[in-house]
Coordinates of C-alpha atoms in Angstrom, one line a residue:
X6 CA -18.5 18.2 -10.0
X7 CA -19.4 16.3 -13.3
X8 CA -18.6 16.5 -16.5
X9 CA -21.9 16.9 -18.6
X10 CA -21.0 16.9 -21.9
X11 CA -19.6 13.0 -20.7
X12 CA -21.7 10.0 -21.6
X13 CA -21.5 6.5 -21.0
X14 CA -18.9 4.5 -18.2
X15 CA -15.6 4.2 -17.3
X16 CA -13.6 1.2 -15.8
X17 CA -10.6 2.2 -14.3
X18 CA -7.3 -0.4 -13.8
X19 CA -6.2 0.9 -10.1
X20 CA -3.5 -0.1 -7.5
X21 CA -1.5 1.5 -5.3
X22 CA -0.6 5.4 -4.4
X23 CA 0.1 6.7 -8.2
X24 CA -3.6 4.9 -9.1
X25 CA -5.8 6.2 -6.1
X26 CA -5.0 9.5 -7.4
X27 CA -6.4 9.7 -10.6
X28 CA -9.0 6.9 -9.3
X29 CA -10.0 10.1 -7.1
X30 CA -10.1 12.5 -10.4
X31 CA -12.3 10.6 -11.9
X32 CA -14.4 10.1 -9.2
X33 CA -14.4 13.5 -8.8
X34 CA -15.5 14.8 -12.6
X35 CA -17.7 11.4 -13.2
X36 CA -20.9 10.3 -11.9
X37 CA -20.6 7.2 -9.2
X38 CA -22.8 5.1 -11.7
X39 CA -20.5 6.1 -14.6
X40 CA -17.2 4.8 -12.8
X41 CA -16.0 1.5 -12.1
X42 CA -12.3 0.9 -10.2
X43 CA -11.0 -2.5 -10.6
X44 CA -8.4 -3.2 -8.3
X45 CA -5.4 -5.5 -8.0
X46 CA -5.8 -7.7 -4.8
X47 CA -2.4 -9.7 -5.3
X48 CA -0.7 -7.5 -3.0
X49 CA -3.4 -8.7 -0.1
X50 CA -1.5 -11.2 3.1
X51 CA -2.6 -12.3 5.9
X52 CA -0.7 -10.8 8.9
X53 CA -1.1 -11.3 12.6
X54 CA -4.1 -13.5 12.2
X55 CA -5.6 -10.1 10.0
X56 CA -6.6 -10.4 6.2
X57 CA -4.8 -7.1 4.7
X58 CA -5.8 -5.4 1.7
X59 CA -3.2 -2.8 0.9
X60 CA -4.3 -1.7 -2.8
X61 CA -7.9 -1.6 -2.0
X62 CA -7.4 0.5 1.2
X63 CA -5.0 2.9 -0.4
X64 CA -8.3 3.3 -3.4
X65 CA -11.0 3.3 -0.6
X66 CA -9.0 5.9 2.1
X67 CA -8.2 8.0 -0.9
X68 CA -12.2 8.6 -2.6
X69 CA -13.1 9.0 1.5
X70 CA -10.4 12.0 2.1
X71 CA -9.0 9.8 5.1
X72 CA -5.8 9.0 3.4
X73 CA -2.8 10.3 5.1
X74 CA -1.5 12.8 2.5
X75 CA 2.0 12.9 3.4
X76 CA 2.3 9.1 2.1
X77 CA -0.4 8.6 0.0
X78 CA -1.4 5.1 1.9
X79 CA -2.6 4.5 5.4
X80 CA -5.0 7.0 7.5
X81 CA -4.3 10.6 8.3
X82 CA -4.0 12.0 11.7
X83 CA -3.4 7.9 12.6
X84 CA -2.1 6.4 16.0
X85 CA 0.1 3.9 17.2
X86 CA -0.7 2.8 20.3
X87 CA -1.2 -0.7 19.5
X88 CA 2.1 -1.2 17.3
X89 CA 3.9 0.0 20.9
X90 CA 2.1 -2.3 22.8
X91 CA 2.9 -5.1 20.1
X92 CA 6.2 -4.2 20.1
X93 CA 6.5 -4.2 23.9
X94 CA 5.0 -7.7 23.7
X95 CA 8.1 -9.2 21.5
X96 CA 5.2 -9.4 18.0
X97 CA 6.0 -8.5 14.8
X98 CA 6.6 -4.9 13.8
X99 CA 8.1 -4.9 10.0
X100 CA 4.6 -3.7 8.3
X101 CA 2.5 -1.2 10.7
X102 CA -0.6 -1.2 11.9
X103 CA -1.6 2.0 12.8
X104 CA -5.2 2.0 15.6
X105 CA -7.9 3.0 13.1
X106 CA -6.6 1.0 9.5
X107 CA -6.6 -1.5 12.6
X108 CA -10.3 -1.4 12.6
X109 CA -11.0 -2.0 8.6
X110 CA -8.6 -5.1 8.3
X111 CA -10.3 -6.6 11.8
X112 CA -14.1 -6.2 10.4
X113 CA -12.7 -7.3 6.8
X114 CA -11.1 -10.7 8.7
X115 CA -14.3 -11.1 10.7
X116 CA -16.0 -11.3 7.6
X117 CA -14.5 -13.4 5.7
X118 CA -14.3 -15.3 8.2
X119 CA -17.6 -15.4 8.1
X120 CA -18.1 -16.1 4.3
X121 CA -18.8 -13.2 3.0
X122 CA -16.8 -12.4 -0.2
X123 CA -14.5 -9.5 -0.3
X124 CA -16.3 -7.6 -3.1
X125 CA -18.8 -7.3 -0.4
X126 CA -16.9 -6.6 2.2
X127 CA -14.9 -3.6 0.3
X128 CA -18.3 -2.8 -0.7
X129 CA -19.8 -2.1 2.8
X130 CA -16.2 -0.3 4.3
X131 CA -16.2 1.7 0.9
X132 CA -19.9 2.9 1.9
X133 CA -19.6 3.3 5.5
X134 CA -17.1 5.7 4.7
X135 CA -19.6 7.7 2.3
X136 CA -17.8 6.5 -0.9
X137 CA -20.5 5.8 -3.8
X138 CA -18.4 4.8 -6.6
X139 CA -18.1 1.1 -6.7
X140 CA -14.0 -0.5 -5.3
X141 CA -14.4 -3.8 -7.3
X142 CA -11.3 -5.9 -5.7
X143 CA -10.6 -7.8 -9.1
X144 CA -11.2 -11.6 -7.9
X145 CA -12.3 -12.8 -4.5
X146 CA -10.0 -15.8 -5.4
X147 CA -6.7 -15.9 -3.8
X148 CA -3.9 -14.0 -6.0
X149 CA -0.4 -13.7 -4.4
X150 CA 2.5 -11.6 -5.6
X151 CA 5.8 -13.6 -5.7
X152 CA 9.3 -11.6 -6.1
X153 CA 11.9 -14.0 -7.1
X154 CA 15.1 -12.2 -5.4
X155 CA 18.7 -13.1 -5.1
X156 CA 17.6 -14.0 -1.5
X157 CA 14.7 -16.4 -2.5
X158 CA 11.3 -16.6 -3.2
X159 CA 10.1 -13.6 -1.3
X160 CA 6.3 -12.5 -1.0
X161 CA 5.5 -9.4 -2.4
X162 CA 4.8 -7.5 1.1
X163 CA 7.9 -8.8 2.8
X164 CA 9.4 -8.1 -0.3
X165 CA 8.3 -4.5 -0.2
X166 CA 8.1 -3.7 3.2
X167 CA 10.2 -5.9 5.6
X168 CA 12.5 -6.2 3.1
X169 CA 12.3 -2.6 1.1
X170 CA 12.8 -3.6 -1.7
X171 CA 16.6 -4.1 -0.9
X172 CA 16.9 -7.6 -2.8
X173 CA 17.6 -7.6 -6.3
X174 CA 14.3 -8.8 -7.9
X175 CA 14.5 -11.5 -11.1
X176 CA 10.9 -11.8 -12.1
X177 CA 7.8 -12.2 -10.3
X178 CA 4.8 -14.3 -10.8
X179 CA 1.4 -14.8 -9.4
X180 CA 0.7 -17.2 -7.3
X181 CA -2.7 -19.1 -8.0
X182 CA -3.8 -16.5 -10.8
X183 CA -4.7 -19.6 -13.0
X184 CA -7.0 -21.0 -10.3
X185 CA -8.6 -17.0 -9.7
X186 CA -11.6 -15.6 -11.6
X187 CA -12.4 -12.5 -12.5
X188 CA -15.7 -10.9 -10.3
X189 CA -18.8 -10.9 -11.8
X190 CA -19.5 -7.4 -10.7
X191 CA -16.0 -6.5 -12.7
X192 CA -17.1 -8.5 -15.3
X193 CA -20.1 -6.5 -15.7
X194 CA -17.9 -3.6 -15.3
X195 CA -16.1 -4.4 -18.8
X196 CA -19.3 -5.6 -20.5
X197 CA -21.7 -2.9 -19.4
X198 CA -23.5 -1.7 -23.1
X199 CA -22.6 2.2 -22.3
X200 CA -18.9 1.0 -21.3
X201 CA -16.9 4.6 -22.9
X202 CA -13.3 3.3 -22.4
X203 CA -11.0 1.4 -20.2
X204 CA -8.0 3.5 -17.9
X205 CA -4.9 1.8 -17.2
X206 CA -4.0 4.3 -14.3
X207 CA -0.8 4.9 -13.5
X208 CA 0.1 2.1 -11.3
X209 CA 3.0 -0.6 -11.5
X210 CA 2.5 -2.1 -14.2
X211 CA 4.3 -5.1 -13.0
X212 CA 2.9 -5.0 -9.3
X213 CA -0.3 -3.6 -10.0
X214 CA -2.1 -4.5 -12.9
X215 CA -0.2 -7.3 -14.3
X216 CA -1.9 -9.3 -11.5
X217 CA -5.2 -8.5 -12.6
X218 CA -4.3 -8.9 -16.7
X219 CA -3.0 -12.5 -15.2
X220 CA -6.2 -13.7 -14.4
X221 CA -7.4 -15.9 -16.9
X222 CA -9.9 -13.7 -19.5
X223 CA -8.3 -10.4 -18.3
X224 CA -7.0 -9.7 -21.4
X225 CA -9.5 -11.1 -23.4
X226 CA -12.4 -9.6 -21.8
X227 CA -10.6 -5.7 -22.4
X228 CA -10.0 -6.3 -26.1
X229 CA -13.4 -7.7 -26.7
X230 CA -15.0 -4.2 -24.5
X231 CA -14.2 -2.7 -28.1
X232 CA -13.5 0.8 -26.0
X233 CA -10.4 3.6 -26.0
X234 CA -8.0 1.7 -23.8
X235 CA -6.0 4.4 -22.0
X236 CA -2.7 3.9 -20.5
X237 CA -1.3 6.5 -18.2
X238 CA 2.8 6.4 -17.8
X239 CA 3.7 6.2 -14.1
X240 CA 7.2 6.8 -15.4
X241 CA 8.1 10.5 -15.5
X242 CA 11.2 11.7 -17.2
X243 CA 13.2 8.3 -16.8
X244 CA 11.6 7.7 -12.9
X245 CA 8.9 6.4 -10.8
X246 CA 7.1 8.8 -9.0
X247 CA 6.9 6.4 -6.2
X248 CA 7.8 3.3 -5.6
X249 CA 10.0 0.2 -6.5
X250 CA 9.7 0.6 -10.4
X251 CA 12.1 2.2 -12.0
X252 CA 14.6 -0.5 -9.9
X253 CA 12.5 -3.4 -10.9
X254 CA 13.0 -2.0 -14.6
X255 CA 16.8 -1.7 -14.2
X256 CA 16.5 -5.2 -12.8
X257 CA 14.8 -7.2 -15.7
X258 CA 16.9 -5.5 -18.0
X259 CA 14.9 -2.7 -19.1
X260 CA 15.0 1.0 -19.3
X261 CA 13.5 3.2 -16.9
X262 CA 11.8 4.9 -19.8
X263 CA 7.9 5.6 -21.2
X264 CA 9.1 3.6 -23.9
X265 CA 9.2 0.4 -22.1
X266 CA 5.6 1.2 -20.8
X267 CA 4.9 2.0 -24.1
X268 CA 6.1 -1.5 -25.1
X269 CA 4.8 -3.2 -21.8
X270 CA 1.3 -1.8 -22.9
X271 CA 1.7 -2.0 -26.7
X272 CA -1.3 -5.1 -27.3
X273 CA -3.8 -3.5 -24.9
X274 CA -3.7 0.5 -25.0
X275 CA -5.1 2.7 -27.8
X276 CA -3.2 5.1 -25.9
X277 CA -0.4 6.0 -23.6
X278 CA -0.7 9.5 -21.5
X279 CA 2.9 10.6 -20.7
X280 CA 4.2 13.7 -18.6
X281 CA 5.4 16.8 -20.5
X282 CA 8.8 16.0 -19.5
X283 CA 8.6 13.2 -21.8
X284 CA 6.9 14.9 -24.9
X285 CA 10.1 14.9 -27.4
X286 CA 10.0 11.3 -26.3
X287 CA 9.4 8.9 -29.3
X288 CA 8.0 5.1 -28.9
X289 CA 5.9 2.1 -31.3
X290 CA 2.8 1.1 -30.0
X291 CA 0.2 3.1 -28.3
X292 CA 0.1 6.8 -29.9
X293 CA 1.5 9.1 -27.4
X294 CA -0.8 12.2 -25.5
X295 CA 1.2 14.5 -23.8
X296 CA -0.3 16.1 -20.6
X297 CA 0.5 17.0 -17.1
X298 CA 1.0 13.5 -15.5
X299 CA 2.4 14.6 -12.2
X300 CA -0.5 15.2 -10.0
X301 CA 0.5 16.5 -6.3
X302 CA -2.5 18.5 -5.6
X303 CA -6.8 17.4 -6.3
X304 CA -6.9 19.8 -8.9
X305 CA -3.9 17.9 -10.9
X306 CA -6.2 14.4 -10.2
X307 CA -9.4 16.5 -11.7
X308 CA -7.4 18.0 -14.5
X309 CA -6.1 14.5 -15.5
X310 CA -8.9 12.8 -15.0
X311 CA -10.7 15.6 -17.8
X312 CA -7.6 14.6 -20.3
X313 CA -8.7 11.3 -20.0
X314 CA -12.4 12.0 -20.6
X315 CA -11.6 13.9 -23.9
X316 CA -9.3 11.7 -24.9
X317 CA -12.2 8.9 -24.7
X318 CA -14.6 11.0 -26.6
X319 CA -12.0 11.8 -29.3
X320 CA -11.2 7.9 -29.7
X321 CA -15.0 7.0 -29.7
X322 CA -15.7 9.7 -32.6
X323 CA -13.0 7.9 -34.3
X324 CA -14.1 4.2 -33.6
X325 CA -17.5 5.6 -34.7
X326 CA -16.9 7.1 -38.0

């Protein structure tokens, strides 16, 4: 369905489970043409000779209903026939493979390999699997999560997965982000003339959409849309819904808390969405909505993805008058 009464574009901030979700709301109440997802590439490695694209698989198996839904990530109804054979052979086993995500990260390699760029590349998968709103990777530069840990320099996905997140993390950085460049198709995404708002989704902020704010003009580029920037807090009632970031709060020395997104958000967002279990909870910054935040079923995505809508046309009757 569409929302009718909805005009102009959306560009969504996406990464990871929490992201796809109301990525897939959106998708669902918005017209392909009126939706844009940026998303973070910094979590992308190369492994076993394969270029990997975690964020930007989790966004495209999500919009093409092929996500497993027990975890959010990797394909449903997958198998594993050739991480037993690996195994068997003495390879590596610490981040799985399963037989059909096998095939999208051996045509992505293939073409890259090639020289095609991987806006293209995410492009083509993204269509082949019958999904018409544009998956805009946010460079086609290299961009590389770091975790400084108390056991080294870590990369994000051994970090994540080989290690699970067992190391205490210090800070991170982003490896090459001053050398990276924002897309011109994303870009074109934040300039478009009909551009409504910008969504912060609610990833990592840290993980997810740090990386992409680190490229150069990130940051720039959103303030000077002149749009309703909406956050939504992946924090709900003092945890992550998934994921390493309520530990990696505790570890940098903040609260697990929607104030700390609040504050983490505070020079971008118009707005921060935060879960009814957090509505007597007071912050600076960003004025608070309070709304159903938790979304475990597609009608939770759709129903979000409508608060952010009205939100946007509320803001935009403000910015107007």
């Amino acid at each position: 369905m569409t929302v009718k009464h909805f005009e102009g574009k959306i560009a969504a901030l996406c990464g990871g489970v929490g992201g796809a979700k109301l990525a897939l709301g959106l998708s669902c109440v918005l017209a392909p043409e009126q939706l844009s997802i940026i998303v973070n590439t910094a979590d992308d490695f190369e492994h076993l000779g394969l270029s990997i694209s975690p964020d930007i698989d989790t966004v495209t198996y999500t919009l093409s209903e092929t996500v497993n839904p027990e975890t959010g990530w990797g394909r449903k109804d997958e198998s594993w026939r050739f991480m037993e054979s690996l195994e068997r052979l003495g390879g590596e086993t610490w981040f799985s493979l399963g037989d059909t995500d096998l095939a999208t990260h051996a045509i992505r390699t293939a073409r890259l390999s090639g020289g095609a760029r991987l806006t293209e590349v995410t492009r083509d998968i993204a269509r082949a699997l019958g999904i018409a709103v544009p998956i805009l990777p946010a460079t086609d530069d290299r961009l590389r999560t770091i975790v400084e840990t108390d056991e080294g320099a870590l990369p994000f996905q051994r970090y994540f997965v080989g290690r699970r997140c067992q190391p205490r993390a210090l800070s991170l950085r982003y490896e090459n982000a001053q050398n990276a460049a924002l897309t011109p198709q994303v870009v074109a995404a934040l300039e478009a003339p009909d551009l409504a708002a910008i969504v912060i989704c609610p990833s990592n902020p840290f993980l997810s959409v740090d990386p992409i704010l680190a490229i150069p003009d990130a940051r720039a580029r959103i303030r000077a849309a002149g749009v309703p920037v909406i956050a939504v807090s992946p924090i709900i009632g003092g945890r992550a819904v998934k994921g390493p970031l309520s530990k990696m709060m505790q570890e940098f020395g903040q609260p697990s808390d929607v104030d700390s997104i609040a504050r983490h958000y505070a020079d971008l967002a118009d707005v921060l969405i935060v879960d009814e279990a957090d509505r007597d909870t007071a912050f600076e910054g960003p004025v608070k909505h309070v709304a159903k935040t938790l979304m475990n079923t597609l009608q939770d995505r759709i129903a979000l993805a409508a608060v952010v809508l009205d939100l946007t046309n509320e803001l935009r009757g403000i910015k107007h008058e």
